[in-house]
CSV table of C-alpha atoms and ligand atoms in Angstrom, one decimal:
chain,number,residue,atom,x,y,z
A,1,MET,CA,80.2,-44.6,-90.5
A,2,THR,CA,80.9,-46.8,-87.5
A,3,THR,CA,83.2,-49.9,-87.9
A,4,ASN,CA,80.1,-52.0,-87.6
A,5,GLY,CA,78.4,-50.0,-90.3
A,6,ALA,CA,81.5,-50.3,-92.6
A,7,GLY,CA,81.6,-54.0,-92.0
A,8,ALA,CA,77.9,-54.4,-92.9
A,9,ALA,CA,78.3,-52.3,-96.0
A,10,GLU,CA,81.3,-54.5,-97.0
A,11,ARG,CA,79.2,-57.7,-96.5
A,12,SER,CA,76.4,-56.3,-98.5
A,13,THR,CA,78.7,-55.3,-101.3
A,14,GLU,CA,80.2,-58.8,-101.3
A,15,LYS,CA,76.8,-60.5,-101.4
A,16,VAL,CA,75.4,-58.2,-104.1
A,17,TRP,CA,78.5,-58.5,-106.3
A,18,SER,CA,78.6,-62.3,-106.1
A,19,ALA,CA,74.8,-62.5,-106.9
A,20,LEU,CA,75.2,-60.2,-109.9
A,21,ASP,CA,78.2,-62.0,-111.2
A,22,SER,CA,76.1,-65.1,-111.6
A,23,PHE,CA,72.8,-63.6,-112.6
A,24,ARG,CA,71.7,-64.0,-116.2
A,25,ILE,CA,68.3,-63.3,-117.7
A,26,GLU,CA,67.3,-64.1,-121.3
A,27,VAL,CA,65.6,-61.6,-123.4
A,28,PRO,CA,62.8,-62.6,-125.9
A,29,SER,CA,63.2,-61.8,-129.6
A,30,TRP,CA,59.5,-60.9,-129.7
A,31,GLY,CA,60.0,-58.2,-127.1
A,32,PHE,CA,61.8,-56.1,-129.7
A,33,ALA,CA,59.2,-56.4,-132.4
A,34,ASN,CA,55.9,-54.6,-133.0
A,35,THR,CA,53.2,-56.4,-131.0
A,36,GLY,CA,49.9,-55.2,-129.8
A,37,THR,CA,46.6,-56.1,-128.1
A,38,ARG,CA,43.7,-58.0,-129.6
A,39,PHE,CA,42.3,-54.6,-130.7
A,40,GLY,CA,45.2,-53.4,-132.7
A,41,LYS,CA,48.8,-52.3,-132.4
A,42,PHE,CA,50.6,-49.0,-132.4
A,43,LEU,CA,53.7,-49.2,-134.5
A,44,GLN,CA,57.1,-48.0,-133.2
A,45,ASP,CA,59.7,-46.7,-135.6
A,46,ALA,CA,62.5,-48.4,-133.7
A,47,ALA,CA,60.9,-51.8,-133.5
A,48,ALA,CA,62.9,-54.7,-134.9
A,49,THR,CA,61.6,-55.9,-138.3
A,50,THR,CA,64.0,-58.7,-139.0
A,51,ILE,CA,65.8,-61.4,-137.0
A,52,GLU,CA,69.1,-59.5,-137.5
A,53,GLU,CA,67.6,-56.4,-135.9
A,54,LYS,CA,66.4,-58.5,-133.0
A,55,PHE,CA,69.9,-59.8,-132.5
A,56,SER,CA,71.3,-56.3,-132.8
A,57,ASP,CA,68.9,-55.0,-130.1
A,58,ALA,CA,69.5,-58.0,-127.8
A,59,SER,CA,73.3,-57.4,-128.0
A,60,GLN,CA,72.8,-53.7,-127.0
A,61,VAL,CA,70.8,-54.8,-124.0
A,62,ASN,CA,73.6,-57.2,-123.0
A,63,ALA,CA,76.3,-54.6,-123.6
A,64,LEU,CA,74.5,-52.2,-121.3
A,65,THR,CA,73.5,-54.6,-118.5
A,66,GLY,CA,76.1,-57.4,-118.7
A,67,ALA,CA,73.3,-59.9,-117.8
A,68,SER,CA,71.6,-61.0,-121.0
A,69,PRO,CA,73.9,-63.0,-123.3
A,70,THR,CA,71.1,-65.1,-124.8
A,71,VAL,CA,68.0,-64.3,-126.8
A,72,ALA,CA,64.9,-66.6,-126.8
A,73,LEU,CA,63.7,-67.4,-130.3
A,74,HIS,CA,60.2,-68.2,-131.5
A,75,VAL,CA,60.5,-70.7,-134.3
A,76,LEU,CA,57.8,-69.5,-136.6
A,77,TRP,CA,58.6,-65.8,-136.2
A,78,ASP,CA,62.4,-66.1,-136.1
A,79,LEU,CA,63.2,-69.2,-138.2
A,80,PRO,CA,60.4,-69.3,-140.7
A,81,GLY,CA,62.5,-71.6,-142.8
A,82,GLY,CA,62.9,-74.1,-139.9
A,83,LYS,CA,66.1,-76.0,-139.7
A,84,GLN,CA,67.4,-74.3,-142.9
A,85,ASP,CA,67.6,-71.0,-140.9
A,86,VAL,CA,70.0,-72.4,-138.3
A,87,SER,CA,73.2,-71.3,-140.2
A,88,ALA,CA,71.8,-67.7,-140.5
A,89,ILE,CA,71.3,-67.7,-136.7
A,90,HIS,CA,74.8,-68.9,-136.2
A,91,ALA,CA,76.1,-66.1,-138.4
A,92,LEU,CA,74.1,-63.5,-136.3
A,93,GLU,CA,75.4,-65.0,-133.1
A,94,LYS,CA,78.9,-64.5,-134.3
A,95,LYS,CA,78.2,-61.0,-135.6
A,96,TYR,CA,76.4,-59.7,-132.5
A,97,GLY,CA,78.0,-61.6,-129.7
A,98,VAL,CA,74.8,-62.9,-128.2
A,99,ARG,CA,73.6,-66.5,-128.5
A,100,ALA,CA,70.4,-68.2,-129.2
A,101,GLY,CA,68.7,-69.2,-126.0
A,102,SER,CA,65.5,-71.1,-125.5
A,103,ILE,CA,63.6,-72.3,-128.6
A,104,ASN,CA,59.9,-71.7,-128.6
A,105,PRO,CA,57.8,-73.9,-130.9
A,106,ASN,CA,54.7,-72.2,-132.2
A,107,LEU,CA,51.6,-74.3,-131.8
A,108,PHE,CA,49.0,-71.5,-131.8
A,109,GLN,CA,49.1,-69.6,-135.1
A,110,ASP,CA,48.5,-72.2,-137.8
A,111,GLN,CA,44.9,-72.3,-139.1
A,112,GLY,CA,44.9,-76.0,-138.4
A,113,TYR,CA,45.1,-75.4,-134.7
A,114,LYS,CA,41.7,-73.8,-134.4
A,115,TYR,CA,40.5,-76.7,-132.1
A,116,GLY,CA,43.9,-77.4,-130.6
A,117,SER,CA,47.4,-78.7,-131.5
A,118,ILE,CA,48.7,-81.5,-129.4
A,119,ALA,CA,45.2,-82.0,-127.8
A,120,ASN,CA,43.3,-81.7,-131.1
A,121,PRO,CA,40.8,-84.5,-131.7
A,122,ASP,CA,42.1,-84.9,-135.2
A,123,PRO,CA,45.2,-87.3,-135.2
A,124,GLU,CA,46.5,-85.6,-138.4
A,125,ILE,CA,46.7,-82.2,-136.6
A,126,ARG,CA,48.4,-83.8,-133.6
A,127,LYS,CA,50.9,-85.4,-135.9
A,128,ASN,CA,51.6,-82.0,-137.5
A,129,ALA,CA,52.1,-80.5,-134.1
A,130,LEU,CA,54.5,-83.3,-133.1
A,131,THR,CA,56.5,-82.8,-136.4
A,132,HIS,CA,56.9,-79.1,-135.4
A,133,LEU,CA,58.0,-80.0,-131.9
A,134,LEU,CA,60.5,-82.5,-133.3
A,135,ASP,CA,61.8,-79.9,-135.7
A,136,SER,CA,62.1,-77.5,-132.8
A,137,VAL,CA,64.1,-80.0,-130.8
A,138,GLU,CA,66.5,-80.4,-133.8
A,139,ILE,CA,66.8,-76.7,-134.2
A,140,ALA,CA,67.6,-76.4,-130.5
A,141,ARG,CA,70.2,-79.1,-130.8
A,142,ALA,CA,71.8,-77.5,-133.9
A,143,LEU,CA,72.0,-74.2,-132.1
A,144,GLY,CA,73.3,-75.7,-128.8
A,145,SER,CA,70.2,-74.4,-127.0
A,146,LYS,CA,69.4,-76.3,-123.9
A,147,ASP,CA,65.7,-75.6,-123.6
A,148,VAL,CA,62.7,-76.1,-125.8
A,149,SER,CA,59.9,-74.1,-124.2
A,150,LEU,CA,56.4,-75.3,-124.8
A,151,TRP,CA,53.4,-73.2,-124.4
A,152,ILE,CA,50.2,-75.0,-125.4
A,153,ALA,CA,47.4,-72.6,-126.2
A,154,ASP,CA,44.9,-75.5,-126.6
A,155,GLY,CA,41.6,-75.5,-124.8
A,156,SER,CA,37.9,-74.9,-125.4
A,157,ASN,CA,35.4,-72.1,-125.0
A,158,TYR,CA,32.2,-73.9,-124.0
A,159,PRO,CA,31.3,-76.6,-121.4
A,160,GLY,CA,30.7,-80.0,-123.1
A,161,ALA,CA,32.3,-78.9,-126.4
A,162,GLN,CA,35.4,-81.0,-125.8
A,163,SER,CA,36.5,-84.0,-123.8
A,164,VAL,CA,38.9,-82.8,-121.3
A,165,ARG,CA,40.1,-86.3,-120.4
A,166,ARG,CA,40.6,-87.6,-123.9
A,167,ARG,CA,42.7,-84.5,-124.6
A,168,ILE,CA,44.9,-85.2,-121.6
A,169,ALA,CA,45.8,-88.6,-123.1
A,170,TRP,CA,46.5,-87.1,-126.5
A,171,MET,CA,48.9,-84.5,-124.9
A,172,GLU,CA,50.7,-87.2,-123.0
A,173,GLU,CA,51.4,-89.1,-126.2
A,174,VAL,CA,52.8,-86.1,-128.1
A,175,LEU,CA,54.9,-84.9,-125.1
A,176,ALA,CA,56.4,-88.3,-124.5
A,177,ALA,CA,57.4,-88.5,-128.2
A,178,THR,CA,58.9,-85.1,-128.0
A,179,HIS,CA,60.8,-86.0,-124.8
A,180,ALA,CA,62.2,-89.1,-126.5
A,181,ALA,CA,63.8,-87.0,-129.1
A,182,LEU,CA,65.7,-84.8,-126.6
A,183,GLY,CA,69.5,-85.1,-126.4
A,184,SER,CA,71.2,-85.8,-123.1
A,185,ASP,CA,71.8,-82.1,-122.5
A,186,GLN,CA,68.4,-80.9,-123.7
A,187,ARG,CA,65.3,-80.2,-121.7
A,188,MET,CA,61.7,-79.4,-122.5
A,189,LEU,CA,59.9,-76.8,-120.3
A,190,VAL,CA,56.1,-77.1,-120.0
A,191,GLU,CA,54.4,-73.7,-119.5
A,192,TYR,CA,50.9,-73.3,-118.0
A,193,LYS,CA,48.3,-70.6,-118.3
A,194,PRO,CA,44.8,-70.6,-116.9
A,195,PHE,CA,43.0,-68.9,-119.8
A,196,GLU,CA,43.5,-67.0,-123.1
A,197,PRO,CA,43.1,-67.8,-125.9
A,198,ALA,CA,40.7,-70.4,-124.5
A,199,PHE,CA,38.0,-69.1,-122.2
A,200,TYR,CA,36.4,-72.2,-120.7
A,201,HIS,CA,39.1,-74.8,-120.3
A,202,THR,CA,42.8,-74.6,-121.1
A,203,ASP,CA,44.4,-78.0,-121.5
A,204,ILE,CA,47.5,-77.1,-119.4
A,205,ALA,CA,45.9,-74.6,-117.0
A,206,ASP,CA,48.1,-74.7,-113.9
A,207,TRP,CA,51.3,-75.9,-112.4
A,208,GLY,CA,49.8,-79.2,-111.3
A,209,MET,CA,48.8,-80.1,-114.8
A,210,ALA,CA,52.2,-78.9,-116.2
A,211,LEU,CA,54.0,-80.9,-113.5
A,212,GLU,CA,52.2,-84.1,-114.1
A,213,LEU,CA,52.5,-83.9,-117.8
A,214,ALA,CA,56.2,-83.1,-117.5
A,215,ARG,CA,56.7,-86.1,-115.1
A,216,ARG,CA,54.9,-88.4,-117.4
A,217,ALA,CA,56.9,-87.2,-120.4
A,218,GLY,CA,60.2,-88.0,-118.7
A,219,PRO,CA,63.1,-86.6,-116.5
A,220,LYS,CA,64.2,-83.9,-118.9
A,221,ALA,CA,60.8,-82.2,-118.8
A,222,LYS,CA,60.4,-79.5,-116.2
A,223,VAL,CA,57.8,-76.8,-115.4
A,224,LEU,CA,58.1,-73.2,-116.7
A,225,VAL,CA,56.5,-70.6,-114.5
A,226,ASP,CA,55.3,-67.5,-116.4
A,227,THR,CA,54.6,-64.9,-113.7
A,228,GLY,CA,51.7,-63.5,-115.7
A,229,HIS,CA,49.9,-66.8,-116.0
A,230,HIS,CA,48.1,-67.1,-112.6
A,231,TYR,CA,44.8,-66.0,-111.2
A,232,GLN,CA,44.8,-62.9,-109.0
A,233,GLY,CA,46.0,-63.7,-105.5
A,234,THR,CA,47.8,-66.9,-106.4
A,235,ASN,CA,50.8,-67.4,-104.1
A,236,ILE,CA,53.4,-67.8,-106.9
A,237,GLU,CA,56.3,-68.1,-104.6
A,238,GLN,CA,54.7,-71.1,-102.9
A,239,ILE,CA,54.4,-72.8,-106.3
A,240,VAL,CA,58.1,-72.0,-106.9
A,241,ALA,CA,59.0,-73.5,-103.5
A,242,TRP,CA,57.1,-76.7,-104.3
A,243,LEU,CA,58.6,-77.0,-107.8
A,244,LEU,CA,62.1,-76.5,-106.3
A,245,HIS,CA,61.3,-79.1,-103.6
A,246,LEU,CA,60.3,-81.6,-106.3
A,247,GLY,CA,63.3,-80.8,-108.6
A,248,ALA,CA,60.8,-79.8,-111.2
A,249,LEU,CA,61.4,-76.1,-111.7
A,250,GLY,CA,62.8,-75.5,-115.2
A,251,GLY,CA,62.6,-71.7,-115.4
A,252,PHE,CA,60.7,-68.5,-115.5
A,253,HIS,CA,59.0,-66.2,-118.0
A,254,PHE,CA,59.2,-63.0,-116.1
A,255,ASN,CA,56.8,-60.1,-116.5
A,256,ASP,CA,54.3,-58.2,-114.4
A,257,ARG,CA,50.6,-57.6,-114.6
A,258,LYS,CA,47.7,-55.8,-112.9
A,259,TYR,CA,44.8,-57.7,-114.3
A,260,ALA,CA,45.5,-60.7,-116.6
A,261,ASP,CA,48.5,-61.7,-118.7
A,262,ASP,CA,49.3,-58.0,-119.3
A,263,ASP,CA,53.0,-58.3,-120.3
A,264,LEU,CA,53.9,-55.3,-118.1
A,265,THR,CA,57.5,-54.7,-117.3
A,266,LEU,CA,58.9,-56.8,-114.4
A,267,GLY,CA,58.3,-55.3,-111.0
A,268,SER,CA,56.3,-52.4,-112.3
A,269,ILE,CA,53.2,-53.4,-110.3
A,270,ASP,CA,54.4,-55.6,-107.6
A,271,PRO,CA,58.2,-55.7,-107.0
A,272,TYR,CA,57.7,-57.4,-103.6
A,273,GLN,CA,56.2,-60.4,-105.3
A,274,VAL,CA,59.3,-60.7,-107.5
A,275,PHE,CA,61.4,-60.4,-104.4
A,276,ARG,CA,59.5,-63.1,-102.7
A,277,ILE,CA,59.9,-65.4,-105.7
A,278,LEU,CA,63.6,-64.6,-105.9
A,279,HIS,CA,64.0,-65.4,-102.2
A,280,GLU,CA,62.9,-68.9,-102.9
A,281,ILE,CA,65.6,-69.1,-105.6
A,282,VAL,CA,68.5,-67.6,-103.6
A,283,SER,CA,67.7,-69.8,-100.6
A,284,ALA,CA,67.7,-72.9,-102.8
A,285,ARG,CA,70.8,-75.1,-103.2
A,286,GLU,CA,73.4,-73.9,-105.7
A,287,SER,CA,72.8,-77.1,-107.8
A,288,GLU,CA,69.1,-76.4,-107.9
A,289,ARG,CA,69.7,-72.7,-108.9
A,290,ALA,CA,71.9,-73.8,-111.7
A,291,GLU,CA,69.0,-75.6,-113.3
A,292,ILE,CA,66.7,-72.5,-113.5
A,293,ALA,CA,66.4,-70.6,-116.7
A,294,PHE,CA,65.6,-66.9,-116.1
A,295,MET,CA,63.8,-65.5,-119.1
A,296,ILE,CA,61.8,-62.4,-119.8
A,297,ASP,CA,58.5,-62.8,-121.6
A,298,GLN,CA,57.2,-59.3,-122.4
A,299,SER,CA,55.9,-57.5,-125.5
A,300,HIS,CA,55.8,-53.8,-125.0
A,301,ASN,CA,52.9,-52.1,-126.6
A,302,MET,CA,53.4,-48.6,-125.2
A,303,LYS,CA,56.9,-48.2,-123.9
A,304,GLY,CA,59.9,-48.1,-126.2
A,305,LYS,CA,61.1,-51.6,-126.7
A,306,MET,CA,64.7,-51.1,-126.0
A,307,GLU,CA,64.1,-48.9,-123.0
A,308,ALA,CA,61.6,-51.3,-121.6
A,309,MET,CA,63.9,-54.3,-122.0
A,310,VAL,CA,66.9,-52.5,-120.4
A,311,GLN,CA,64.6,-51.3,-117.6
A,312,THR,CA,63.5,-54.9,-117.1
A,313,VAL,CA,66.9,-56.4,-116.9
A,314,VAL,CA,68.0,-53.7,-114.5
A,315,THR,CA,65.0,-54.3,-112.3
A,316,ALA,CA,65.7,-58.0,-112.3
A,317,GLN,CA,69.3,-57.4,-111.3
A,318,GLU,CA,68.2,-55.0,-108.5
A,319,LEU,CA,65.6,-57.4,-107.1
A,320,TYR,CA,67.9,-60.3,-107.3
A,321,ALA,CA,70.5,-58.2,-105.4
A,322,LYS,CA,67.9,-57.4,-102.8
A,323,ALA,CA,67.0,-61.1,-102.4
A,324,SER,CA,70.7,-61.9,-102.0
A,325,LEU,CA,70.8,-59.6,-99.0
A,326,ILE,CA,68.4,-61.6,-96.9
A,327,ASP,CA,70.3,-63.1,-93.9
A,328,GLN,CA,69.2,-66.7,-94.5
A,329,GLU,CA,70.8,-68.1,-91.4
A,330,ARG,CA,69.2,-65.6,-89.1
A,331,LEU,CA,65.9,-65.9,-90.9
A,332,ALA,CA,65.9,-69.7,-90.4
A,333,GLU,CA,66.6,-69.3,-86.7
A,334,LEU,CA,63.8,-66.8,-86.3
A,335,GLN,CA,61.4,-68.9,-88.3
A,336,ASP,CA,62.2,-72.0,-86.2
A,337,ALA,CA,61.8,-70.0,-83.0
A,338,CYS,CA,58.5,-68.7,-84.3
A,339,ARG,CA,59.6,-65.1,-83.7
A,340,LEU,CA,57.2,-64.0,-86.3
A,341,VAL,CA,57.6,-60.3,-86.4
A,342,GLU,CA,61.4,-60.5,-86.2
A,343,ALA,CA,61.4,-63.0,-89.0
A,344,GLU,CA,59.2,-60.9,-91.2
A,345,GLU,CA,61.3,-57.8,-90.5
A,346,CYS,CA,64.5,-59.7,-91.3
A,347,PHE,CA,62.9,-60.6,-94.6
A,348,ARG,CA,61.5,-57.2,-95.3
A,349,SER,CA,64.6,-55.2,-94.4
A,350,ALA,CA,66.4,-56.7,-97.4
A,351,PHE,CA,63.6,-55.6,-99.6
A,352,TRP,CA,63.6,-52.1,-98.3
A,353,GLN,CA,67.4,-51.7,-98.6
A,354,ASP,CA,68.4,-49.5,-101.5
A,355,VAL,CA,70.8,-51.7,-103.4
A,356,ARG,CA,71.2,-49.3,-106.3
A,357,PRO,CA,74.6,-47.8,-105.0
A,358,PHE,CA,76.0,-51.4,-104.7
A,359,VAL,CA,74.7,-52.4,-108.2
A,360,ARG,CA,76.2,-49.2,-109.6
A,361,GLU,CA,79.6,-49.9,-108.1
A,362,TRP,CA,79.4,-53.5,-109.5
A,363,ARG,CA,78.6,-52.1,-113.0
A,364,ILE,CA,81.6,-49.8,-112.9
A,365,ALA,CA,83.9,-52.5,-111.6
A,366,ARG,CA,82.8,-54.8,-114.4
A,367,GLY,CA,83.4,-52.2,-117.1
A,368,LEU,CA,79.6,-51.6,-117.7
A,369,PRO,CA,77.8,-48.3,-117.8
A,370,ALA,CA,76.9,-47.1,-114.3
A,371,ASP,CA,73.4,-46.3,-115.4
A,372,PRO,CA,72.3,-48.5,-118.3
A,373,LEU,CA,69.1,-46.5,-119.1
A,374,GLU,CA,71.0,-43.3,-119.2
A,375,ALA,CA,73.8,-44.9,-121.3
A,376,LEU,CA,71.1,-46.1,-123.7
A,377,ALA,CA,69.7,-42.6,-124.1
A,378,GLU,CA,73.2,-41.1,-124.6
A,379,SER,CA,74.3,-43.7,-127.1
A,380,GLY,CA,71.8,-42.5,-129.7
A,381,TYR,CA,71.0,-46.2,-130.5
A,382,VAL,CA,67.3,-45.8,-130.4
A,383,GLU,CA,67.2,-42.7,-132.6
A,384,LYS,CA,69.5,-44.5,-135.1
A,385,ILE,CA,67.4,-47.7,-135.4
A,386,ALA,CA,64.2,-45.5,-135.5
A,387,ARG,CA,65.6,-43.7,-138.6
A,388,GLU,CA,66.7,-47.0,-140.2
A,389,ARG,CA,63.6,-49.0,-139.5
A,390,LYS,CA,60.9,-46.4,-139.9
A,391,GLY,CA,60.0,-47.4,-143.5
A,392,ALA,CA,59.9,-51.1,-142.8
A,393,ASN,CA,57.7,-50.6,-139.8
A,394,ALA,CA,55.3,-48.5,-141.7
A,395,GLN,CA,54.8,-51.4,-144.1
A,396,SER,CA,54.4,-54.1,-141.5
A,397,VAL,CA,51.0,-53.4,-140.1
A,398,SER,CA,49.6,-56.8,-140.7
A,399,SER,CA,52.4,-59.0,-139.4
A,400,TYR,CA,52.5,-60.0,-135.7
A,401,ALA,CA,56.2,-60.4,-134.9
B,501,LIG,C1,51.8,-67.0,-124.0
B,501,LIG,O1,51.0,-66.0,-123.3
B,501,LIG,C2,53.3,-66.8,-123.7
B,501,LIG,O2,53.5,-66.5,-122.4
B,501,LIG,C3,54.1,-68.0,-124.2
B,501,LIG,O3,55.3,-68.1,-123.5
B,501,LIG,C4,54.4,-67.6,-125.6
B,501,LIG,O4,55.5,-68.3,-126.2
B,501,LIG,C5,54.7,-66.1,-125.4
B,501,LIG,O5,53.7,-65.7,-124.5
B,501,LIG,C6,54.7,-65.3,-126.7
B,501,LIG,O6,53.4,-65.3,-127.3
B,502,LIG,MN1,55.4,-67.1,-121.4
């Protein structure tokens, strides 16, 4: 290697290591449980059947990758007793060394929510939804969780069946009341999704609606971008750039997809898109970056859950490392001079660089397994949990998470 080559490698190592030292991505508790499609689900022996098993799995992922010290909780699935379950979660945090992360209220499973939750025409139902949101804020406070993540499944299936405008006003009311309950260090993240389960109109269908509702709710409300929640061809990185510019980007639910909200593992279909999104993040100011919650939102139907989750965290680390290699100064110069092809090549060359040797060295230096997926296979953890959980899984056909 020439001196220049050695210097470049050293600079890359430095950039990658510093990026990885700060990179954290939250795993979802529901990603370890048996989930399926609308048509059915295929049970996995190793799937988590209790909240303790979810914590155990999450702690394994963190031990293997060094990047996922928190686990997102879904209130109804993980704290069915509500606030009363907080002490049990505290005990699990202590036992497994991973903490509760974002708190996800559930406003989509109760039978009362057939025609909506916070946008339901019935004030009683809206009140119930608000009560659940306020409970979730309290749960988050008790757990020291910064973020309450709201996904509102409300919508309608047929034109004329509901008043889109009256529903906006109802949502504003409930979101403002939820915001008012937030502590000084808490936030609420508003997630959008164009369709599913509603197939005509969804009450929070895109980033504009989420942004406006968040702004009206108050300064602690930000937008949550789930990468699977866009129409084909949407320029997600442009949305990210806008939200950063407006100080309104709260975080991400990462996953990949080919057709709709497919919950495929991150980067499995379009790693370049993830890279383009992460470029917007690494080129943001450090203070802006600190405000962004990176979270995974995937339920693995076919792949082994542990394997898929480790693979996802590893992919996120690699793509973040790649994005950190973009020569931002040179890129800005080339952009300003409108040297288009050179600018594009400067951008793309970071994407095409194989960062895996740098990431591997970083893992070894930090006392982590050099190859997390291989280490998972060698640990025998999946076989062990499959043996232990097989019976419980066989009995759990009817429960969702
Ligand atoms: C809805 O598709 C979503 O993305 C929301 O974030 C939910 O909380 C999550 O998936 C799990 O259903
Ligand atoms: Mn999501």
